[in-house]
XYZ file of C-alpha atoms in Angstrom:
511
model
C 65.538 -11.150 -107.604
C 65.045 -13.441 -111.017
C 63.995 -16.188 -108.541
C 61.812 -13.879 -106.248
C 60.140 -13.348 -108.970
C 59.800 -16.562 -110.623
C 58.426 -17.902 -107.290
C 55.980 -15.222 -107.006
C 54.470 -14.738 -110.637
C 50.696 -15.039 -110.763
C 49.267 -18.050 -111.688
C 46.579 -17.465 -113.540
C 47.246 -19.949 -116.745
C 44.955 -22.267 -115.228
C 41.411 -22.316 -117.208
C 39.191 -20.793 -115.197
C 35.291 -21.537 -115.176
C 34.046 -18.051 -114.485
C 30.566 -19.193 -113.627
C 31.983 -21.625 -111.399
C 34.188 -19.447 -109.840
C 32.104 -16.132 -109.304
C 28.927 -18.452 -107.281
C 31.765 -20.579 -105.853
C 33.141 -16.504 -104.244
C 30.211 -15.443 -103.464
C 28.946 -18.414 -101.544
C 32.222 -19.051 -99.468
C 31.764 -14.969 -99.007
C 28.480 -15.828 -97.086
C 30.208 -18.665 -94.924
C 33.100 -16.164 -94.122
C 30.800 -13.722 -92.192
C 29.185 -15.752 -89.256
C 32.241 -17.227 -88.529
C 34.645 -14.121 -88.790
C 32.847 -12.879 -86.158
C 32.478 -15.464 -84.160
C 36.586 -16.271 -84.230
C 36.928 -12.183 -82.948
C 34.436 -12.932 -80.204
C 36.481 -16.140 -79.069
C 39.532 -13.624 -78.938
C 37.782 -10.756 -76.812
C 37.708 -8.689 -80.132
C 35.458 -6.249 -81.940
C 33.112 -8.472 -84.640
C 34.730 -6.198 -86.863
C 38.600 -6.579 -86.776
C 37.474 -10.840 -87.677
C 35.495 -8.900 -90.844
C 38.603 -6.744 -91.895
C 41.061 -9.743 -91.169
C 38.800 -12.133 -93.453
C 38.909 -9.645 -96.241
C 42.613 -9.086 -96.219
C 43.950 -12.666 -95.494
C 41.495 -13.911 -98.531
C 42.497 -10.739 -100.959
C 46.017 -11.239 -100.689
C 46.377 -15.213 -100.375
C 44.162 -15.728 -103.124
C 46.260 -13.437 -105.344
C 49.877 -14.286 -104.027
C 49.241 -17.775 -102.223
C 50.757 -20.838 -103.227
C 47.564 -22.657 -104.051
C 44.846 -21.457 -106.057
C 41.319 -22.559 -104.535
C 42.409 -22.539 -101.003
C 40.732 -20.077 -98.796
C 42.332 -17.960 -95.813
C 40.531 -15.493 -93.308
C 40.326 -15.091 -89.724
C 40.248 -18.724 -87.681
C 40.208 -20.611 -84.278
C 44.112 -21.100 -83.930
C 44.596 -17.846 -84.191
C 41.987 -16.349 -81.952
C 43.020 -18.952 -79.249
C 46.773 -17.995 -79.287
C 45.606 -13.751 -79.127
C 42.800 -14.120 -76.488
C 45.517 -13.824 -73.253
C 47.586 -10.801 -74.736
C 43.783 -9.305 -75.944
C 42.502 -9.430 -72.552
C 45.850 -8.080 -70.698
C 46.822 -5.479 -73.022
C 44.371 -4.800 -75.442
C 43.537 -4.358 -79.036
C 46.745 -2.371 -80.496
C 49.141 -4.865 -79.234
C 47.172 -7.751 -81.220
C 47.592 -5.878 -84.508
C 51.585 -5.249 -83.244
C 51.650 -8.924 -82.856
C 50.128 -10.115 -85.959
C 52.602 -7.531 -87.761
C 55.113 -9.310 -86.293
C 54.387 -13.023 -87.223
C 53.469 -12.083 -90.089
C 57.675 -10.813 -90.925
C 58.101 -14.419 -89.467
C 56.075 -16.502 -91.773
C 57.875 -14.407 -94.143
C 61.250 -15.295 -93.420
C 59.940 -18.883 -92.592
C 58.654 -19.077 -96.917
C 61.909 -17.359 -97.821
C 64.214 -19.785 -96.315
C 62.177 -22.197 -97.741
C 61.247 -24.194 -94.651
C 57.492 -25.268 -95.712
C 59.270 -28.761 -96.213
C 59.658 -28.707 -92.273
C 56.054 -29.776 -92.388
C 56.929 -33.521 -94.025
C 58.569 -33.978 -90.140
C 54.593 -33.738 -88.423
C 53.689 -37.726 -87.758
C 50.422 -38.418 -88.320
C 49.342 -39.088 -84.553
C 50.464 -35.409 -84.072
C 48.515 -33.906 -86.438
C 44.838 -35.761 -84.695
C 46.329 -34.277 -81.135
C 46.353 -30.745 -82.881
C 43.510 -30.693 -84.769
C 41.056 -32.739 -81.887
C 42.577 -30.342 -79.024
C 41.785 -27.191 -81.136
C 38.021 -28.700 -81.431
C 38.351 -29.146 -77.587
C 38.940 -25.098 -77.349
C 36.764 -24.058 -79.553
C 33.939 -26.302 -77.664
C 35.345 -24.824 -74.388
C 35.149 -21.573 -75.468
C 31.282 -21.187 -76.392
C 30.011 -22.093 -72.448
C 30.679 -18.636 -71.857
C 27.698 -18.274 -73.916
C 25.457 -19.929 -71.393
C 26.306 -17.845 -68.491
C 24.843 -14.908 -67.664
C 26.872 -10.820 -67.684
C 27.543 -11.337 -63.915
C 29.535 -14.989 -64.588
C 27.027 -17.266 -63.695
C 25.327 -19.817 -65.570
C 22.067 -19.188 -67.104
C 19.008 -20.861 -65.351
C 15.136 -20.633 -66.490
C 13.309 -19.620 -69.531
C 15.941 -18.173 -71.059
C 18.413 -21.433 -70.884
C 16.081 -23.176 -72.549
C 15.257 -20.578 -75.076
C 18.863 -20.096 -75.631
C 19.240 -24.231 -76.378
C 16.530 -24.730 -77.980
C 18.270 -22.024 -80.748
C 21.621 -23.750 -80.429
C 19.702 -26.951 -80.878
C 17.855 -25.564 -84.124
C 20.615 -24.416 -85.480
C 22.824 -27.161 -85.306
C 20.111 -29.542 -86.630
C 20.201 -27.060 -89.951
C 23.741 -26.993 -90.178
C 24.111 -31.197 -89.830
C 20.196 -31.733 -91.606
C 20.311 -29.501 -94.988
C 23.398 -30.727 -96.794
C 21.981 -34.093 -97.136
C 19.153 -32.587 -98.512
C 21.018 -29.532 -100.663
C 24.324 -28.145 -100.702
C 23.475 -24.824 -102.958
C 24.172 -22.735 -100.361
C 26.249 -23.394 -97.203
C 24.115 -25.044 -94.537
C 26.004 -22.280 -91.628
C 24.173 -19.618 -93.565
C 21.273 -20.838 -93.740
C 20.931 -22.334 -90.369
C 21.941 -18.412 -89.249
C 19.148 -16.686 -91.493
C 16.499 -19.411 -90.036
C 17.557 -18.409 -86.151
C 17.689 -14.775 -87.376
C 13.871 -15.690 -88.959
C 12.370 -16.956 -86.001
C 14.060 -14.507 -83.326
C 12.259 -11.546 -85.366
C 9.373 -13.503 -86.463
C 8.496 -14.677 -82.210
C 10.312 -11.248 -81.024
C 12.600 -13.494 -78.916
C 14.431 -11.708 -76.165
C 18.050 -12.774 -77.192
C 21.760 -11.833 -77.102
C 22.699 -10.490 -80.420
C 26.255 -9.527 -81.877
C 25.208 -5.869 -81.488
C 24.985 -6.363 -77.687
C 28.240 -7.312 -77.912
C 29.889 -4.693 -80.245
C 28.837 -2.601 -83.280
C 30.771 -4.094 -86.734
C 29.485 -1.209 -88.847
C 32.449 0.533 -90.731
C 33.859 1.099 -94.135
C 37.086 0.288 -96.225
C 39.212 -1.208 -93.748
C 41.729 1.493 -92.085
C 45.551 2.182 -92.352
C 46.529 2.482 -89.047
C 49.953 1.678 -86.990
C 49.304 -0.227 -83.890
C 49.635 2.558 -81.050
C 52.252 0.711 -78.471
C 55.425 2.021 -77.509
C 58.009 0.804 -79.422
C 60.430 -0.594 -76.995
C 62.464 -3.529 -76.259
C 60.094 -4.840 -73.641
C 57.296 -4.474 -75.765
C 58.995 -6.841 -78.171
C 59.902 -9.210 -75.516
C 55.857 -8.905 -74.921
C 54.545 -9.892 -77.994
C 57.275 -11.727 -79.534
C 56.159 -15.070 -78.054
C 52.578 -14.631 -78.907
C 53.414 -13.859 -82.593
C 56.147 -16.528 -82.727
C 53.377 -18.934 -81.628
C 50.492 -17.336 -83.692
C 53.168 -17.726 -87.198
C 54.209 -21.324 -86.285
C 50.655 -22.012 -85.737
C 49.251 -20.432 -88.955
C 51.946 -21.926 -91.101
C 51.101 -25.542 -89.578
C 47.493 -25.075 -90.354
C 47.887 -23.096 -93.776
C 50.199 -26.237 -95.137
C 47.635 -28.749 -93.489
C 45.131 -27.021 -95.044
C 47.148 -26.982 -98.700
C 48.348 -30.910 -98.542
C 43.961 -31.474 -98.148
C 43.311 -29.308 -101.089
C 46.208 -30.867 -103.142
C 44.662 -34.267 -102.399
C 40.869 -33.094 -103.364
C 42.037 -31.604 -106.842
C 45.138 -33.900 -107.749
C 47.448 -30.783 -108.021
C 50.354 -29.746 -106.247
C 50.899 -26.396 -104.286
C 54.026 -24.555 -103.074
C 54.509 -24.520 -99.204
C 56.914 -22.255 -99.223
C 55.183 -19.181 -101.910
C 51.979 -19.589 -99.346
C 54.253 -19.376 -96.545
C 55.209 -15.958 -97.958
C 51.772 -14.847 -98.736
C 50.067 -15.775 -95.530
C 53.041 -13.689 -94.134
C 52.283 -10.738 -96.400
C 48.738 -11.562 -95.817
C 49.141 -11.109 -91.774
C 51.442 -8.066 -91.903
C 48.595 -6.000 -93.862
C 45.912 -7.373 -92.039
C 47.918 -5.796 -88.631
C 47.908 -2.400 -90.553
C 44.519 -2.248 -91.183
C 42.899 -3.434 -88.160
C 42.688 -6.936 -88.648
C 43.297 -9.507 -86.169
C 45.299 -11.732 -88.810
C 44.417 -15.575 -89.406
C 45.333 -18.464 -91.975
C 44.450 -20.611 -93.936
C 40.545 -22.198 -93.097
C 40.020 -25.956 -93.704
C 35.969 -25.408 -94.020
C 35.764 -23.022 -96.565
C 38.172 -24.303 -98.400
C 36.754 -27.249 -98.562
C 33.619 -25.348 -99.209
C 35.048 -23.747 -102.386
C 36.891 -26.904 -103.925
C 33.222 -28.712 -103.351
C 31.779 -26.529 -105.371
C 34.050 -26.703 -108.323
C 36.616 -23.958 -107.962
C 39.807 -24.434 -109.015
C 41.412 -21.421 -109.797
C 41.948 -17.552 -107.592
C 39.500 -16.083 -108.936
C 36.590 -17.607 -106.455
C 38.890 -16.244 -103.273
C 39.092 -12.714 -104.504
C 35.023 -13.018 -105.060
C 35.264 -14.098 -101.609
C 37.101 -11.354 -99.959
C 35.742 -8.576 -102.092
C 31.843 -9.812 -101.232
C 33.045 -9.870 -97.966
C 34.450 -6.068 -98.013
C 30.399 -5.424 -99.507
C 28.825 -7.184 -96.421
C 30.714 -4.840 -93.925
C 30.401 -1.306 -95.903
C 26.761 -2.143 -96.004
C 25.353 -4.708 -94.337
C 26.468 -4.339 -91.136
C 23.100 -3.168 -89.832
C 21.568 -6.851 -90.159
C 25.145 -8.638 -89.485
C 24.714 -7.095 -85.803
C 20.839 -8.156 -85.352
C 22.614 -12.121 -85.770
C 21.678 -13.851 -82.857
C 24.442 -15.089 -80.589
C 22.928 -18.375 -80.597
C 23.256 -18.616 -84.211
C 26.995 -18.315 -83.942
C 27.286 -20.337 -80.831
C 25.646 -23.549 -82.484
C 27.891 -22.816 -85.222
C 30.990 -22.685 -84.089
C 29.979 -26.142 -81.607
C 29.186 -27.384 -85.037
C 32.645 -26.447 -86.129
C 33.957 -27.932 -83.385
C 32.325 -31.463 -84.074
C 33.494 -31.522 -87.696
C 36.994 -30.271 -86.703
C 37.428 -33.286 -84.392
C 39.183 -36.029 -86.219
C 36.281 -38.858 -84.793
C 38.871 -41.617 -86.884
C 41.171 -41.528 -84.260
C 39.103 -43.094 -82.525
C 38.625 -45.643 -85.096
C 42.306 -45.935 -85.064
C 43.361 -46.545 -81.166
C 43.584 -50.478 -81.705
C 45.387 -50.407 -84.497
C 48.322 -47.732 -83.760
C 50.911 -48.514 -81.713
C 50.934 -47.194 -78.562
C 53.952 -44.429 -78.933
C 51.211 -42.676 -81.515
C 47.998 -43.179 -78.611
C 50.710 -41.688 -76.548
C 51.854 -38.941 -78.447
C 48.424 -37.900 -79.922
C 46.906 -37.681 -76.317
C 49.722 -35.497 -75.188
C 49.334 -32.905 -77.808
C 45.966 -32.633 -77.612
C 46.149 -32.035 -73.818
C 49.091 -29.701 -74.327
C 46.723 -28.256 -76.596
C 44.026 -27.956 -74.502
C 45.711 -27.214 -70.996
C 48.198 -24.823 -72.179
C 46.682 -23.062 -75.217
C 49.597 -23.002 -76.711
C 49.284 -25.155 -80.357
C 52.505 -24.207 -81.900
C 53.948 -25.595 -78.443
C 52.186 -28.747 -78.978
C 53.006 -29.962 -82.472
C 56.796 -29.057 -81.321
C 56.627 -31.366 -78.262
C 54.769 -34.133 -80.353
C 57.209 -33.830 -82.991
C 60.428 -34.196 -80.410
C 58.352 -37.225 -78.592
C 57.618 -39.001 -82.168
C 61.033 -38.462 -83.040
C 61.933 -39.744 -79.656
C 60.365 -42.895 -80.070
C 61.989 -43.489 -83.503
C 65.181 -42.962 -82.513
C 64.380 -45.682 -79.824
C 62.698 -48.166 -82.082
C 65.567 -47.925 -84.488
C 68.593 -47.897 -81.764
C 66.978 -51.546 -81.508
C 66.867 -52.524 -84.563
C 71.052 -52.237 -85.650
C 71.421 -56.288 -86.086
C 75.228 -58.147 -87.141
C 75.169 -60.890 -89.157
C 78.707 -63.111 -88.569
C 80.585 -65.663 -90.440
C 83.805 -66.082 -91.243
C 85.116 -67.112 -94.801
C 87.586 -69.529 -96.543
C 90.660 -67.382 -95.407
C 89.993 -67.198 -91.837
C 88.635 -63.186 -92.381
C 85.216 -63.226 -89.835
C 82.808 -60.657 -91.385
C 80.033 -58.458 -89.338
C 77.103 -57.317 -91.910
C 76.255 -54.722 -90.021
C 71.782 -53.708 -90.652
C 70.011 -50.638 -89.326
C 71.686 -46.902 -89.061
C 74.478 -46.565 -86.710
C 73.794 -43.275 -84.670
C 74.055 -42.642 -81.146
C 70.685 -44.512 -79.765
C 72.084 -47.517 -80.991
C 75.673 -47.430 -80.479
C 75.762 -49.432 -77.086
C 74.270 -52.584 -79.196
C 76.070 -52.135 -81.909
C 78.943 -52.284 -79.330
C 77.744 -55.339 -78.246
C 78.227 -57.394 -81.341
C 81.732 -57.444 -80.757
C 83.794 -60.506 -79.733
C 87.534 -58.841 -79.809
C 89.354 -61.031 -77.926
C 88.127 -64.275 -79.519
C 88.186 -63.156 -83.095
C 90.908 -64.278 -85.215
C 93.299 -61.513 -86.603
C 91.598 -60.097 -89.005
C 87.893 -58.811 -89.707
C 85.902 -56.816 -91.789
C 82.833 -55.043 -91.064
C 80.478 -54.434 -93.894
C 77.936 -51.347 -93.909
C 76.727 -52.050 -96.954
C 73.157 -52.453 -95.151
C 74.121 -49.861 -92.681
C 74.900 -46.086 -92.736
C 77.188 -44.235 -90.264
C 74.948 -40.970 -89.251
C 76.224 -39.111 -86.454
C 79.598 -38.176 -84.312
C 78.266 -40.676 -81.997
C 78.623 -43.314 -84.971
C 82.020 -42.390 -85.469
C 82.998 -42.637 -82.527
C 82.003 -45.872 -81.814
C 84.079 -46.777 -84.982
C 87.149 -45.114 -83.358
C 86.736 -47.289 -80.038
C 85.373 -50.952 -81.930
C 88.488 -50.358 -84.205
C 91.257 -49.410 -81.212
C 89.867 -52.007 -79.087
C 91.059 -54.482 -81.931
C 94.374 -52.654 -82.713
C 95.034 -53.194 -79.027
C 95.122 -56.781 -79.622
C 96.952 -56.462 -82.485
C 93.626 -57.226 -84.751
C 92.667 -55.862 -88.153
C 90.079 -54.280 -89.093
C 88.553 -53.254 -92.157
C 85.197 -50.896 -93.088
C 83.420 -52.393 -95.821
C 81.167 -50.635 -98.327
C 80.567 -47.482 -96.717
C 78.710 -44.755 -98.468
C 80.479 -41.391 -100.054
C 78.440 -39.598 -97.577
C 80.004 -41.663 -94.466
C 83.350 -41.793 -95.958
C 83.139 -37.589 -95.994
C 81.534 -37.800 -92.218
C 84.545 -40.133 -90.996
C 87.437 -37.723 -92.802
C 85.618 -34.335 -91.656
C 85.959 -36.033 -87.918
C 89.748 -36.585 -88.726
C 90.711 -33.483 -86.636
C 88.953 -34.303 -83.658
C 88.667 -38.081 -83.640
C 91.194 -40.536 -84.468
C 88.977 -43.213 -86.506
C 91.122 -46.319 -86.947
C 90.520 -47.176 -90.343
C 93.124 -50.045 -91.639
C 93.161 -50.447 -95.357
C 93.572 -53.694 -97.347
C 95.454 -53.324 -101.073
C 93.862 -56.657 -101.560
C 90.202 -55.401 -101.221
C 90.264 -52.026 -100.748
C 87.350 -51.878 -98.717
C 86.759 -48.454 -97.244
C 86.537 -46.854 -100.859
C 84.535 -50.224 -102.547
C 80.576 -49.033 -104.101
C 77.199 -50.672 -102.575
């Protein structure tokens, strides 16, 4: 409990610049609307349960999170992993679900395994982040086709890109010219201007689904609680928590880099959890951490919590009582927003980098971000580039085990042995082996090396009875405490041949 609580106590010894912090708030606040609802539409959700996410991920990351500054709401991961289960079984299994990964990110930041994320190569994390861009693209045709399914022809195609158009022109335009206010809002109040002003005919988010409400509600997801219902939505919220976690801590080693700090994986694990199991309860579609505004809110100068509790509760004020202009936002607004969002999501530097990565990292960056793309499944992704990258290692360093031979004044021939000895390179380091026309007695010398795996020991037991066969000697030279403990734990199931010399007692000599 002393620990619990010594991981969890609030942060708030930090100076804070209250100006700084209250405009920083209130500005992300704005940012958070437009695109909370526009991450519920690209799920099949009400506006609304984006709205109520946003303000309960931000409220309770901000306050328990493991790094002040850094702002969490409703996103695109998210929505992509939830769309399937939202169109197939609804609403009330979504909130069942994000419950549910929620307890896993939980258990994920107790058992402290936020350092997992030091094991995502670099080439995986441009296949997750390009194919999410790729989806969220994807996602906004549906935009341009008409309530029957078919794609939008005429007048109003052209109307409907010429907004799109506008708006993305704001969004990329005003920042070089201001950045007071986020360029999203603005570009959505300037669509919103001229739809009213010209009395365009246009889809708006009301046509798609009143957001008005209130304080968000308490309410238990209404499924049956059974063991096939878990079996249902397990997957979906193993995914959605594995793919949270990986964006939240992508999202917190960016932020550490802008301000020169250092967060705690493993306490933001925990609060994203905590974050996701209350945003379930009260009708929230969960989420993680956000890369834009966070990158929004250290821009402006914020540093400490304060400026994302500004955030959520401004946001909490938006729905109670401006819901009546939130649902006259044109569609087209959000739809050359979120393309917008899916431009600046795409890492464009890979491209940059294709002629100067090897190609195991082309490789394994394509294949994640078509895994991405083709299976929706992100969590699935980064696992499958991770096991490929490590793939390749293994095979890069399997060929790299080298033996360096000579033999000294007393007739002793010695094999330096360089590079790990672990079962992808066991067959070569086999291979360095002359027994029969070795003189009687040799040493080999891991004082570059490092015996790793049961593989490694076993191909110590065979080298070494290969040589007793043939009535040879052989002595292990400088190995570490660590190998020396792997060799006697394998005692009971593997004979390792280990002769010992009272002259240079080699097996228990220091690098």
């Amino acid at each position: 409990m002393k620990r619990l609580l010594n991981l969890y106590r609030f942060d708030f010894s930090e100076p804070v610049n209250y100006k700084t912090e209250i405009l920083s708030g209130v500005t992300v606040s704005l940012a958070l609307v437009p695109e909370a609802v526009a991450f519920a539409l690209i799920a099949g959700l009400s506006p609304l349960t984006g709205l109520y996410a946003a303000f309960v991920m931000g409220l309770v990351t901000s306050i328990f999170g493991g790094r002040p500054g850094m702002i969490s709401g409703a996103t695109g991961a998210v929505a992509v992993v939830l769309v399937t289960l939202a169109q197939s079984h609804g609403v009330e299994y979504i909130f069942a679900t994000v419950v549910l990964a929620g307890l896993i990110q939980v258990t994920a930041g107790m058992l402290k395994l936020g350092k997992l994320m030091r094991l995502v190569p670099h080439p995986v994390i441009f296949g997750f982040v390009n194919g999410l861009a790729v989806i969220i693209f994807m996602s906004q045709l549906a935009q341009f086709k008409t309530p029957t399914g078919e794609w939008m022809t005429g007048d109003s195609l052209y109307m409907l890109l010429g907004l799109v158009a506008l708006t993305m022109l704001i969004i990329w335009g005003l920042p070089k010219l201001s950045k007071a206010l986020p360029a999203s809002l603005i570009a959505i109040l300037v669509i919103f201007a001229v739809v009213v002003t010209f009395n365009i005919d246009t889809r708006t988010v009301g046509d798609i689904a009143s957001i008005k409400g209130g304080f968000p509600p308490f309410h238990i997801p209404a499924i049956p609680f059974t063991l096939e219902t878990l079996k249902l939505i397990f997957p979906y919220a193993l995914i959605m928590a594995g793919v949270g976690l990986i964006e939240s801590l992508l999202t917190l080693n960016i932020v550490d880099e802008i301000t020169e700090t250092r967060g705690h994986g493993n306490k933001e694990a925990v609060a994203q959890g905590a974050a996701n199991i209350l945003s379930g309860f009260f009708s929230g579609m969960g989420g993680c951490a956000m890369i834009g505004q966070s990158l929004i809110n250290t821009s402006a100068g914020a540093r400490a919590r304060l400026s994302g509790i500004v955030a959520a509760v401004m946001l909490l004020v938006f729905i109670m009582f401006g819901s009546g202009l939130i649902e006259k936002l044109p569609m087209a607004a959000l739809t050359g927003l979120m393309i917008m969002v899916s431009i600046g999501t795409f890492e464009w530097a890979s491209f940059s980098t294709i002629n100067r990565m090897p190609n195991s990292d082309i490789f394994v960056m394509v294949l994640v971000t078509l895994v991405t793309v083709f299976l929706h499944n992100l969590a699935l992704a980064v696992i499958v580039g991770v096991i490929i990258a490590a793939l390749v290692f293994a095979w890069d360093n399997a060929k790299r085990i080298r033996a360096r031979k000579h033999v000294d004044e007393d007739g002793i021939k010695h094999y330096e042995i360089y590079g790990p000895l672990f079962f992808g390179s066991v067959s070569v380091f086999n291979e360095k082996f002359d027994v029969l026309n070795d003189p009687e007695e040799i040493i080999i010398d891991f004082a570059e090396s490092r015996v790793v795996d049961m593989s490694a020991i076993e191909a110590l037991n065979k080298i070494t009875e290969r040589y007793s066969k043939v009535g040879k000697k052989v002595h292990l030279q400088h190995l570490s405490k660590d190998c020396i403990a792997l060799l006697e734990n394998a005692e009971a199931i593997i004979d390792v041949n280990v002769l010992e010399d009272p002259k240079y007692k080699l097996a228990v000599d220091k690098i």
